[in-house]
PDB file of C-alpha atoms and ligand atoms in Angstrom:
ATOM      1  CA  MET A 205      47.903 -13.570  23.077  1.00 78.00           C
ATOM      2  CA  HIS A 206      44.678 -15.284  21.701  1.00 81.00           C
ATOM      3  CA  PHE A 207      41.589 -13.873  20.460  1.00 81.00           C
ATOM      4  CA  SER A 208      38.633 -16.167  21.225  1.00 83.00           C
ATOM      5  CA  ARG A 209      35.893 -16.352  18.578  1.00 80.00           C
ATOM      6  CA  ALA A 210      32.424 -18.067  19.128  1.00 80.00           C
ATOM      7  CA  GLY A 211      32.352 -21.292  17.162  1.00 78.00           C
ATOM      8  CA  ARG A 212      35.716 -20.883  15.625  1.00 79.00           C
ATOM      9  CA  GLU A 213      39.122 -21.750  16.808  1.00 76.00           C
ATOM     10  CA  SER A 214      41.101 -18.815  18.529  1.00 80.00           C
ATOM     11  CA  LEU A 215      43.179 -16.691  16.647  1.00 81.00           C
ATOM     12  CA  PRO A 216      46.822 -16.145  17.754  1.00 82.00           C
ATOM     13  CA  LEU A 217      47.555 -12.328  17.818  1.00 87.00           C
ATOM     14  CA  SER A 218      50.626 -10.241  18.318  1.00 83.00           C
ATOM     15  CA  CYS A 219      50.447  -6.790  20.037  1.00 86.00           C
ATOM     16  CA  VAL A 220      52.637  -3.839  18.997  1.00 85.00           C
ATOM     17  CA  VAL A 221      52.647  -0.615  20.753  1.00 90.00           C
ATOM     18  CA  THR A 222      53.969   2.310  18.784  1.00 88.00           C
ATOM     19  CA  PRO A 223      54.280   5.837  20.298  1.00 89.00           C
ATOM     20  CA  THR A 224      53.160   8.862  18.214  1.00 88.00           C
ATOM     21  CA  ASP A 225      53.640  12.546  18.344  1.00 88.00           C
ATOM     22  CA  LEU A 226      49.797  13.312  18.464  1.00 88.00           C
ATOM     23  CA  PRO A 227      48.463  14.885  21.652  1.00 89.00           C
ATOM     24  CA  GLU A 228      45.172  13.352  21.293  1.00 90.00           C
ATOM     25  CA  MET A 229      46.504   9.879  20.516  1.00 88.00           C
ATOM     26  CA  PRO A 230      49.930   9.444  22.384  1.00 90.00           C
ATOM     27  CA  PHE A 231      50.218   5.823  21.077  1.00 91.00           C
ATOM     28  CA  ILE A 232      48.796   3.245  18.801  1.00 89.00           C
ATOM     29  CA  VAL A 233      48.089  -0.306  19.979  1.00 90.00           C
ATOM     30  CA  GLU A 234      48.117  -2.869  17.144  1.00 87.00           C
ATOM     31  CA  LEU A 235      46.751  -6.271  17.230  1.00 86.00           C
ATOM     32  CA  ARG A 236      47.767  -8.153  14.266  1.00 81.00           C
ATOM     33  CA  PRO A 237      47.030 -11.703  13.444  1.00 81.00           C
ATOM     34  CA  ILE A 238      50.495 -13.673  13.778  1.00 79.00           C
ATOM     35  CA  GLU A 239      50.017 -14.577   9.965  1.00 75.00           C
ATOM     36  CA  GLN A 240      50.575 -10.831   9.026  1.00 70.00           C
ATOM     37  CA  GLN A 241      53.521 -10.677  11.237  1.00 71.00           C
ATOM     38  CA  LEU A 242      55.066 -13.507   9.371  1.00 77.00           C
ATOM     39  CA  ARG A 243      54.331 -11.618   6.096  1.00 74.00           C
ATOM     40  CA  ILE A 244      56.341  -8.810   7.372  1.00 76.00           C
ATOM     41  CA  ALA A 245      59.155 -10.581   8.457  1.00 80.00           C
ATOM     42  CA  ARG A 246      59.161 -12.406   5.094  1.00 77.00           C
ATOM     43  CA  GLU A 247      59.041  -9.140   3.242  1.00 75.00           C
ATOM     44  CA  GLU A 248      62.003  -7.691   5.304  1.00 79.00           C
ATOM     45  CA  ARG A 249      64.007 -11.003   4.544  1.00 81.00           C
ATOM     46  CA  LEU A 250      63.261 -10.549   0.805  1.00 75.00           C
ATOM     47  CA  VAL A 251      64.298  -7.078   0.723  1.00 76.00           C
ATOM     48  CA  SER A 252      67.676  -7.880   2.230  1.00 81.00           C
ATOM     49  CA  GLU A 253      68.298 -10.790  -0.088  1.00 80.00           C
ATOM     50  CA  GLN A 254      67.186  -9.003  -3.109  1.00 76.00           C
ATOM     51  CA  ALA A 255      69.658  -6.024  -2.339  1.00 79.00           C
ATOM     52  CA  SER A 256      72.758  -8.458  -2.053  1.00 83.00           C
ATOM     53  CA  ASN A 257      71.391 -10.338  -5.156  1.00 81.00           C
ATOM     54  CA  ARG A 258      71.321  -7.242  -7.027  1.00 79.00           C
ATOM     55  CA  GLU A 259      74.670  -6.110  -6.153  1.00 84.00           C
ATOM     56  CA  LEU A 260      76.188  -9.321  -7.267  1.00 86.00           C
ATOM     57  CA  ILE A 261      74.223  -9.411 -10.684  1.00 86.00           C
ATOM     58  CA  ARG A 262      75.187  -5.818 -11.226  1.00 85.00           C
ATOM     59  CA  ASN A 263      78.935  -6.471 -10.723  1.00 89.00           C
ATOM     60  CA  LEU A 264      78.811  -9.702 -12.901  1.00 89.00           C
ATOM     61  CA  ALA A 265      76.809  -7.724 -15.556  1.00 89.00           C
ATOM     62  CA  HIS A 266      79.596  -5.222 -15.656  1.00 88.00           C
ATOM     63  CA  GLU A 267      82.204  -7.761 -15.984  1.00 90.00           C
ATOM     64  CA  ILE A 268      80.341  -9.360 -18.868  1.00 90.00           C
ATOM     65  CA  LYS A 269      79.526  -6.256 -20.717  1.00 88.00           C
ATOM     66  CA  ASN A 270      83.102  -4.934 -20.656  1.00 88.00           C
ATOM     67  CA  PRO A 271      84.801  -7.538 -22.895  1.00 92.00           C
ATOM     68  CA  LEU A 272      81.792  -8.007 -25.044  1.00 92.00           C
ATOM     69  CA  GLY A 273      82.279  -4.960 -26.984  1.00 91.00           C
ATOM     70  CA  GLY A 274      85.785  -6.148 -27.733  1.00 93.00           C
ATOM     71  CA  LEU A 275      84.476  -9.540 -28.737  1.00 93.00           C
ATOM     72  CA  ARG A 276      82.016  -8.111 -31.252  1.00 94.00           C
ATOM     73  CA  GLY A 277      84.384  -5.520 -32.829  1.00 94.00           C
ATOM     74  CA  SER A 278      86.962  -8.429 -33.417  1.00 95.00           C
ATOM     75  CA  ALA A 279      84.574 -10.486 -34.878  1.00 95.00           C
ATOM     76  CA  GLN A 280      83.450  -7.603 -37.324  1.00 94.00           C
ATOM     77  CA  LEU A 281      87.172  -7.063 -38.217  1.00 95.00           C
ATOM     78  CA  LEU A 282      87.655 -10.795 -38.739  1.00 94.00           C
ATOM     79  CA  GLU A 283      84.548 -10.985 -41.256  1.00 94.00           C
ATOM     80  CA  ARG A 284      86.032  -8.146 -43.387  1.00 93.00           C
ATOM     81  CA  GLU A 285      89.096 -10.490 -43.924  1.00 92.00           C
ATOM     82  CA  LEU A 286      87.113 -13.483 -44.753  1.00 91.00           C
ATOM     83  CA  ASP A 287      86.584 -14.279 -48.483  1.00 88.00           C
ATOM     84  CA  LYS A 288      84.349 -17.267 -48.067  1.00 89.00           C
ATOM     85  CA  ALA A 289      80.576 -16.141 -47.432  1.00 87.00           C
ATOM     86  CA  GLU A 290      80.052 -19.611 -45.476  1.00 89.00           C
ATOM     87  CA  LEU A 291      82.693 -18.331 -42.957  1.00 91.00           C
ATOM     88  CA  ARG A 292      80.883 -15.361 -42.350  1.00 91.00           C
ATOM     89  CA  ASP A 293      77.900 -17.249 -40.883  1.00 92.00           C
ATOM     90  CA  TYR A 294      80.207 -18.121 -37.885  1.00 93.00           C
ATOM     91  CA  THR A 295      81.150 -14.492 -37.326  1.00 94.00           C
ATOM     92  CA  GLN A 296      77.435 -13.641 -37.634  1.00 94.00           C
ATOM     93  CA  VAL A 297      76.720 -16.038 -34.862  1.00 94.00           C
ATOM     94  CA  ILE A 298      79.227 -14.365 -32.590  1.00 94.00           C
ATOM     95  CA  ILE A 299      77.969 -10.774 -33.276  1.00 95.00           C
ATOM     96  CA  LYS A 300      74.385 -11.729 -32.840  1.00 93.00           C
ATOM     97  CA  GLU A 301      75.164 -13.549 -29.573  1.00 93.00           C
ATOM     98  CA  ALA A 302      77.139 -10.816 -28.359  1.00 94.00           C
ATOM     99  CA  ASP A 303      74.192  -8.250 -29.185  1.00 94.00           C
ATOM    100  CA  ARG A 304      71.634 -10.559 -27.237  1.00 90.00           C
ATOM    101  CA  LEU A 305      73.967 -10.673 -24.384  1.00 91.00           C
ATOM    102  CA  GLN A 306      74.662  -6.865 -24.286  1.00 91.00           C
ATOM    103  CA  ALA A 307      70.945  -6.240 -24.559  1.00 88.00           C
ATOM    104  CA  LEU A 308      70.470  -8.744 -21.440  1.00 88.00           C
ATOM    105  CA  MET A 309      73.074  -6.922 -19.460  1.00 90.00           C
ATOM    106  CA  ASP A 310      71.482  -3.413 -20.223  1.00 87.00           C
ATOM    107  CA  ARG A 311      68.369  -4.608 -18.814  1.00 83.00           C
ATOM    108  CA  LEU A 312      70.302  -5.932 -15.756  1.00 85.00           C
ATOM    109  CA  LEU A 313      71.900  -2.447 -15.291  1.00 84.00           C
ATOM    110  CA  THR A 314      69.026  -0.200 -16.081  1.00 71.00           C
ATOM    111  CA  PRO A 315      67.353   0.250 -12.901  1.00 64.00           C
ATOM    112  CA  HIS A 316      69.888   2.730 -11.690  1.00 62.00           C
ATOM    113  CA  ARG A 317      68.989   5.818 -13.507  1.00 69.00           C
ATOM    114  CA  ALA A 318      67.738   8.429 -11.208  1.00 76.00           C
ATOM    115  CA  PRO A 319      63.881   8.235 -10.795  1.00 80.00           C
ATOM    116  CA  ARG A 320      61.901  11.247 -12.223  1.00 88.00           C
ATOM    117  CA  VAL A 321      59.114  11.810  -9.916  1.00 93.00           C
ATOM    118  CA  GLY A 322      55.786  13.625 -10.140  1.00 96.00           C
ATOM    119  CA  PRO A 323      52.108  13.305  -9.584  1.00 97.00           C
ATOM    120  CA  VAL A 324      50.768  10.122 -11.415  1.00 97.00           C
ATOM    121  CA  ASN A 325      47.417   8.816 -11.769  1.00 98.00           C
ATOM    122  CA  ILE A 326      47.591   5.099 -11.450  1.00 98.00           C
ATOM    123  CA  HIS A 327      44.659   4.614 -13.701  1.00 98.00           C
ATOM    124  CA  GLU A 328      46.272   6.231 -16.426  1.00 97.00           C
ATOM    125  CA  VAL A 329      49.244   4.048 -16.040  1.00 98.00           C
ATOM    126  CA  LEU A 330      46.923   0.967 -16.053  1.00 98.00           C
ATOM    127  CA  GLU A 331      44.937   1.958 -18.988  1.00 98.00           C
ATOM    128  CA  ARG A 332      48.349   2.479 -20.907  1.00 96.00           C
ATOM    129  CA  VAL A 333      49.549  -0.965 -19.996  1.00 97.00           C
ATOM    130  CA  ARG A 334      46.126  -2.472 -20.872  1.00 97.00           C
ATOM    131  CA  SER A 335      46.274  -1.057 -24.317  1.00 95.00           C
ATOM    132  CA  LEU A 336      49.870  -2.232 -24.716  1.00 95.00           C
ATOM    133  CA  VAL A 337      49.210  -5.813 -23.532  1.00 96.00           C
ATOM    134  CA  LEU A 338      45.970  -6.073 -25.591  1.00 95.00           C
ATOM    135  CA  ALA A 339      47.862  -4.887 -28.552  1.00 94.00           C
ATOM    136  CA  GLU A 340      50.519  -7.632 -28.222  1.00 94.00           C
ATOM    137  CA  PHE A 341      48.300 -10.457 -27.273  1.00 92.00           C
ATOM    138  CA  SER A 342      45.162  -9.802 -29.187  1.00 81.00           C
ATOM    139  CA  GLU A 343      43.808 -13.162 -28.997  1.00 85.00           C
ATOM    140  CA  GLY A 344      41.796 -15.047 -26.126  1.00 88.00           C
ATOM    141  CA  ILE A 345      42.725 -12.297 -23.396  1.00 94.00           C
ATOM    142  CA  THR A 346      40.181 -10.024 -21.492  1.00 96.00           C
ATOM    143  CA  ILE A 347      41.416  -7.350 -19.334  1.00 97.00           C
ATOM    144  CA  ARG A 348      38.931  -6.422 -16.687  1.00 97.00           C
ATOM    145  CA  ARG A 349      39.194  -3.487 -14.855  1.00 98.00           C
ATOM    146  CA  ASP A 350      38.057  -3.146 -11.209  1.00 98.00           C
ATOM    147  CA  TYR A 351      38.971   0.486 -10.273  1.00 98.00           C
ATOM    148  CA  ASP A 352      38.592   2.710  -7.237  1.00 97.00           C
ATOM    149  CA  PRO A 353      38.197   5.952  -8.923  1.00 96.00           C
ATOM    150  CA  SER A 354      38.529   8.015  -5.551  1.00 96.00           C
ATOM    151  CA  LEU A 355      42.172   7.219  -5.344  1.00 97.00           C
ATOM    152  CA  PRO A 356      44.294  10.296  -5.232  1.00 97.00           C
ATOM    153  CA  ASP A 357      47.630  10.684  -7.385  1.00 97.00           C
ATOM    154  CA  LEU A 358      50.773   8.995  -6.303  1.00 96.00           C
ATOM    155  CA  ILE A 359      54.075  10.828  -6.377  1.00 96.00           C
ATOM    156  CA  ALA A 360      56.019   8.595  -8.375  1.00 96.00           C
ATOM    157  CA  ASP A 361      58.080   7.873 -11.506  1.00 95.00           C
ATOM    158  CA  LYS A 362      55.500   7.260 -14.151  1.00 95.00           C
ATOM    159  CA  GLU A 363      57.764   5.381 -16.526  1.00 92.00           C
ATOM    160  CA  GLN A 364      59.004   3.090 -13.610  1.00 94.00           C
ATOM    161  CA  LEU A 365      55.281   2.302 -12.720  1.00 96.00           C
ATOM    162  CA  ILE A 366      54.210   1.533 -16.465  1.00 96.00           C
ATOM    163  CA  GLN A 367      57.299  -0.787 -16.585  1.00 94.00           C
ATOM    164  CA  VAL A 368      56.423  -2.564 -13.256  1.00 97.00           C
ATOM    165  CA  VAL A 369      52.669  -3.037 -14.295  1.00 98.00           C
ATOM    166  CA  LEU A 370      53.779  -3.876 -17.915  1.00 97.00           C
ATOM    167  CA  ASN A 371      55.975  -6.647 -16.614  1.00 97.00           C
ATOM    168  CA  VAL A 372      53.543  -8.193 -14.388  1.00 98.00           C
ATOM    169  CA  GLY A 373      50.576  -7.890 -16.920  1.00 98.00           C
ATOM    170  CA  ARG A 374      52.856  -9.245 -19.773  1.00 97.00           C
ATOM    171  CA  ASN A 375      53.802 -12.312 -17.617  1.00 97.00           C
ATOM    172  CA  ALA A 376      49.999 -12.945 -17.037  1.00 97.00           C
ATOM    173  CA  ALA A 377      49.205 -12.698 -20.733  1.00 96.00           C
ATOM    174  CA  GLN A 378      52.045 -14.855 -21.712  1.00 96.00           C
ATOM    175  CA  ALA A 379      50.882 -17.489 -19.028  1.00 95.00           C
ATOM    176  CA  LEU A 380      47.309 -17.193 -20.533  1.00 95.00           C
ATOM    177  CA  ALA A 381      48.663 -17.220 -24.246  1.00 91.00           C
ATOM    178  CA  GLY A 382      50.730 -20.292 -23.300  1.00 84.00           C
ATOM    179  CA  ARG A 383      47.917 -22.357 -22.847  1.00 85.00           C
ATOM    180  CA  GLY A 384      47.437 -22.612 -26.483  1.00 79.00           C
ATOM    181  CA  PRO A 385      44.733 -21.215 -29.101  1.00 80.00           C
ATOM    182  CA  GLY A 386      40.933 -21.624 -28.634  1.00 82.00           C
ATOM    183  CA  THR A 387      41.285 -20.919 -24.849  1.00 84.00           C
ATOM    184  CA  ARG A 388      40.142 -17.673 -23.014  1.00 87.00           C
ATOM    185  CA  GLY A 389      41.798 -15.984 -20.275  1.00 95.00           C
ATOM    186  CA  THR A 390      40.958 -13.052 -18.124  1.00 97.00           C
ATOM    187  CA  ILE A 391      43.434 -10.639 -16.630  1.00 98.00           C
ATOM    188  CA  THR A 392      42.055  -8.283 -13.773  1.00 98.00           C
ATOM    189  CA  PHE A 393      43.631  -4.954 -12.939  1.00 98.00           C
ATOM    190  CA  ARG A 394      42.334  -4.027  -9.424  1.00 98.00           C
ATOM    191  CA  THR A 395      43.101  -0.919  -7.414  1.00 98.00           C
ATOM    192  CA  ARG A 396      41.837  -0.272  -3.734  1.00 98.00           C
ATOM    193  CA  ALA A 397      42.902   2.134  -0.958  1.00 97.00           C
ATOM    194  CA  ALA A 398      44.640   0.483   2.042  1.00 95.00           C
ATOM    195  CA  ARG A 399      44.457   2.547   5.209  1.00 94.00           C
ATOM    196  CA  GLN A 400      47.118   2.476   8.145  1.00 91.00           C
ATOM    197  CA  ILE A 401      49.253  -0.145   6.678  1.00 90.00           C
ATOM    198  CA  THR A 402      52.724  -1.250   7.531  1.00 87.00           C
ATOM    199  CA  ILE A 403      55.228  -1.631   4.712  1.00 87.00           C
ATOM    200  CA  VAL A 404      58.645  -2.954   5.316  1.00 80.00           C
ATOM    201  CA  ARG A 405      58.566  -1.550   9.040  1.00 80.00           C
ATOM    202  CA  GLN A 406      57.226   1.710   8.008  1.00 87.00           C
ATOM    203  CA  ARG A 407      53.588   2.973   8.798  1.00 90.00           C
ATOM    204  CA  HIS A 408      51.751   4.713   6.242  1.00 93.00           C
ATOM    205  CA  ARG A 409      48.287   6.364   6.606  1.00 94.00           C
ATOM    206  CA  LEU A 410      47.282   5.585   2.974  1.00 96.00           C
ATOM    207  CA  ALA A 411      48.563   3.392   0.358  1.00 96.00           C
ATOM    208  CA  LEU A 412      47.619   1.996  -3.089  1.00 98.00           C
ATOM    209  CA  GLU A 413      46.760  -1.580  -3.316  1.00 97.00           C
ATOM    210  CA  LEU A 414      47.295  -2.651  -6.961  1.00 98.00           C
ATOM    211  CA  GLN A 415      46.390  -6.245  -7.784  1.00 98.00           C
ATOM    212  CA  VAL A 416      46.966  -7.840 -11.200  1.00 98.00           C
ATOM    213  CA  ILE A 417      45.138 -11.354 -11.051  1.00 98.00           C
ATOM    214  CA  ASP A 418      44.904 -13.956 -13.849  1.00 98.00           C
ATOM    215  CA  ASP A 419      43.216 -17.259 -14.162  1.00 96.00           C
ATOM    216  CA  GLY A 420      45.811 -18.980 -15.980  1.00 96.00           C
ATOM    217  CA  PRO A 421      47.991 -22.282 -14.978  1.00 95.00           C
ATOM    218  CA  GLY A 422      49.944 -20.706 -12.163  1.00 96.00           C
ATOM    219  CA  ILE A 423      53.561 -20.323 -11.474  1.00 97.00           C
ATOM    220  CA  PRO A 424      55.388 -23.423 -11.926  1.00 95.00           C
ATOM    221  CA  GLU A 425      55.888 -24.825  -8.397  1.00 93.00           C
ATOM    222  CA  GLY A 426      59.752 -25.304  -8.756  1.00 92.00           C
ATOM    223  CA  ILE A 427      60.265 -21.548  -9.023  1.00 94.00           C
ATOM    224  CA  ARG A 428      57.333 -20.015  -7.054  1.00 92.00           C
ATOM    225  CA  GLU A 429      59.678 -18.836  -4.080  1.00 88.00           C
ATOM    226  CA  ARG A 430      62.187 -17.535  -6.595  1.00 89.00           C
ATOM    227  CA  ILE A 431      60.339 -15.525  -9.085  1.00 94.00           C
ATOM    228  CA  PHE A 432      61.735 -12.179  -7.958  1.00 90.00           C
ATOM    229  CA  SER A 433      65.310 -13.032  -8.127  1.00 87.00           C
ATOM    230  CA  PRO A 434      67.006 -12.148 -11.405  1.00 86.00           C
ATOM    231  CA  LEU A 435      67.462 -14.700 -14.389  1.00 87.00           C
ATOM    232  CA  VAL A 436      64.754 -17.099 -12.779  1.00 92.00           C
ATOM    233  CA  SER A 437      62.514 -17.889 -15.624  1.00 94.00           C
ATOM    234  CA  GLY A 438      60.012 -20.755 -16.061  1.00 94.00           C
ATOM    235  CA  ARG A 439      59.133 -19.614 -19.743  1.00 91.00           C
ATOM    236  CA  GLU A 440      60.748 -20.891 -22.865  1.00 88.00           C
ATOM    237  CA  GLY A 441      62.897 -17.997 -24.095  1.00 85.00           C
ATOM    238  CA  GLY A 442      62.244 -15.829 -20.988  1.00 90.00           C
ATOM    239  CA  SER A 443      65.210 -14.210 -19.517  1.00 89.00           C
ATOM    240  CA  GLY A 444      63.731 -13.820 -15.840  1.00 92.00           C
ATOM    241  CA  VAL A 445      64.588 -10.183 -15.556  1.00 91.00           C
ATOM    242  CA  GLY A 446      61.139  -8.887 -15.613  1.00 94.00           C
ATOM    243  CA  LEU A 447      59.998  -9.439 -12.022  1.00 95.00           C
ATOM    244  CA  SER A 448      63.179  -8.582 -10.505  1.00 90.00           C
ATOM    245  CA  LEU A 449      63.070  -5.201 -12.462  1.00 90.00           C
ATOM    246  CA  ALA A 450      59.569  -4.635 -11.267  1.00 94.00           C
ATOM    247  CA  GLN A 451      60.656  -5.308  -7.706  1.00 91.00           C
ATOM    248  CA  THR A 452      63.260  -2.940  -7.799  1.00 88.00           C
ATOM    249  CA  PHE A 453      61.204  -0.039  -9.066  1.00 91.00           C
ATOM    250  CA  VAL A 454      58.511  -0.878  -6.360  1.00 93.00           C
ATOM    251  CA  GLN A 455      61.210  -0.633  -3.664  1.00 89.00           C
ATOM    252  CA  TYR A 456      62.414   2.704  -5.021  1.00 89.00           C
ATOM    253  CA  HIS A 457      58.946   3.851  -4.243  1.00 93.00           C
ATOM    254  CA  GLN A 458      59.008   2.339  -0.775  1.00 92.00           C
ATOM    255  CA  GLY A 459      56.490  -0.351  -1.751  1.00 94.00           C
ATOM    256  CA  VAL A 460      56.284  -4.126  -1.900  1.00 92.00           C
ATOM    257  CA  ILE A 461      55.417  -6.534  -4.445  1.00 94.00           C
ATOM    258  CA  GLU A 462      54.034  -9.887  -3.502  1.00 93.00           C
ATOM    259  CA  CYS A 463      52.634 -13.042  -5.388  1.00 96.00           C
ATOM    260  CA  ASP A 464      50.218 -15.697  -4.416  1.00 96.00           C
ATOM    261  CA  SER A 465      49.656 -18.331  -7.033  1.00 97.00           C
ATOM    262  CA  ARG A 466      47.897 -21.660  -7.469  1.00 95.00           C
ATOM    263  CA  PRO A 467      46.464 -23.273 -10.911  1.00 95.00           C
ATOM    264  CA  GLY A 468      43.520 -21.190 -11.948  1.00 96.00           C
ATOM    265  CA  ARG A 469      44.559 -18.004  -9.823  1.00 97.00           C
ATOM    266  CA  THR A 470      47.746 -15.937  -9.855  1.00 98.00           C
ATOM    267  CA  GLU A 471      47.773 -12.754  -7.873  1.00 98.00           C
ATOM    268  CA  PHE A 472      50.342 -10.072  -7.912  1.00 98.00           C
ATOM    269  CA  THR A 473      49.798  -7.647  -5.093  1.00 97.00           C
ATOM    270  CA  ILE A 474      51.769  -4.114  -5.316  1.00 98.00           C
ATOM    271  CA  LEU A 475      51.615  -1.855  -2.194  1.00 97.00           C
ATOM    272  CA  LEU A 476      52.596   1.718  -2.823  1.00 97.00           C
ATOM    273  CA  PRO A 477      52.609   4.415  -0.223  1.00 96.00           C
ATOM    274  CA  ILE A 478      50.522   7.673  -1.139  1.00 95.00           C
ATOM    275  CA  THR A 479      51.995  10.391   0.614  1.00 83.00           C
TER     276      THR A 479
HETATM  277  N1  LIG B 930      50.975 -14.751 -13.951  1.00 70.30           N
HETATM  278  C1  LIG B 930      51.969 -15.792 -14.072  1.00 70.30           C
HETATM  279  N2  LIG B 930      51.411 -17.031 -14.291  1.00 70.30           N
HETATM  280  C2  LIG B 930      52.339 -17.983 -14.477  1.00 70.30           C
HETATM  281  N3  LIG B 930      53.579 -17.941 -14.349  1.00 70.30           N
HETATM  282  C3  LIG B 930      54.046 -16.776 -14.176  1.00 70.30           C
HETATM  283  C4  LIG B 930      53.312 -15.578 -14.019  1.00 70.30           C
HETATM  284  N4  LIG B 930      54.128 -14.423 -13.923  1.00 70.30           N
HETATM  285  C5  LIG B 930      55.267 -14.956 -13.545  1.00 70.30           C
HETATM  286  N5  LIG B 930      55.345 -16.313 -14.014  1.00 70.30           N
HETATM  287  C6  LIG B 930      56.625 -17.092 -14.127  1.00 70.30           C
HETATM  288  O1  LIG B 930      57.631 -16.208 -13.298  1.00 70.30           O
HETATM  289  C7  LIG B 930      58.849 -16.317 -14.319  1.00 70.30           C
HETATM  290  C8  LIG B 930      59.399 -15.218 -14.110  1.00 70.30           C
HETATM  291  O2  LIG B 930      59.057 -13.804 -14.686  1.00 70.30           O
HETATM  292  P1  LIG B 930      59.803 -12.746 -15.069  1.00 70.30           P
HETATM  293  O3  LIG B 930      59.116 -11.800 -15.567  1.00 70.30           O
HETATM  294  O4  LIG B 930      60.892 -12.452 -14.001  1.00 70.30           O
HETATM  295  O5  LIG B 930      60.724 -13.407 -16.239  1.00 70.30           O
HETATM  296  P2  LIG B 930      60.381 -13.887 -17.617  1.00 70.30           P
HETATM  297  O6  LIG B 930      58.926 -13.405 -18.067  1.00 70.30           O
HETATM  298  O7  LIG B 930      60.663 -15.475 -17.823  1.00 70.30           O
HETATM  299  O8  LIG B 930      61.430 -13.101 -18.766  1.00 70.30           O
HETATM  300  P3  LIG B 930      61.479 -11.454 -18.996  1.00 70.30           P
HETATM  301  O9  LIG B 930      60.303 -10.802 -18.169  1.00 70.30           O
HETATM  302  O10 LIG B 930      62.787 -10.975 -18.664  1.00 70.30           O
HETATM  303  O11 LIG B 930      61.124 -11.527 -20.423  1.00 70.30           O
HETATM  304  C9  LIG B 930      58.057 -16.444 -15.572  1.00 70.30           C
HETATM  305  O12 LIG B 930      59.178 -17.027 -16.639  1.00 70.30           O
HETATM  306  C10 LIG B 930      56.965 -17.467 -15.434  1.00 70.30           C
HETATM  307  O13 LIG B 930      57.525 -18.776 -15.477  1.00 70.30           O
HETATM  308 MG1  LIG B 931      58.533 -11.378 -17.869  1.00 70.30          MG
END
């Protein structure tokens, strides 16, 4: 159906009727702009794509991890037998690279520890991340807070939420720092309540909307659609694990994370249900 607006073009709407178990309100009729409908479809597609990607990466990470120990151990044994110090440079390369790969595989495999949930104040999480990011990127970065102090606690895994916001916040700081010395950049941490919202086909009365916004160069166009996939990175020395981990943790909490980016403004939005 179309909603006619005076002086503007009409807005295409979709109509969804959901039965409830409330006697005073037997069903909900929702009129949503089609655009929002597309967003929901995209979220669902992303979730299922990510699940199969994750499975593949996990299996692969296991396969790589297993022989790594043997490789490293053998290089160490070999090193003990070598008389010439120059030759030890080679075994050191093997050992160092094996360690680097091992660390990467561990990061790819970590999300599978059981979550430890409890009441979490999101602003404590944000303050913690803020100080971590400012300690790491002391120059040229301002982190602005735009909090809704009336938000209730989430029931969540605090460590995972810190990891999520830290990964997103560090990316923003890295993008800003990458512009070189003498430039200033601003990151904004914004929290709001979102009411009556659908997240991946699930209706929630109340959700937290958390945004991390930066005024940096934006996500390189070539990877914009794939940044949540593991091992996709646009950064020198980046491993491309940060956002895929963030997404895994957000999904554990029945939430979604999405991104909107153009040069001058990059916005990550995380929606987490508050129960
Ligand atoms: N705020 C941002 N501004 C510009 N580019 C970004 C931003 N956030 C993410 N990106 C791009 O998305 C890529 C993927 O990010 P992700 O955190 O998954 O991996 P990474 O930062 O490269 O490596 P890791 O987090 O594992 O150290 C980044 O390499 C960067 O190119
Ligand atoms: Mg990162």
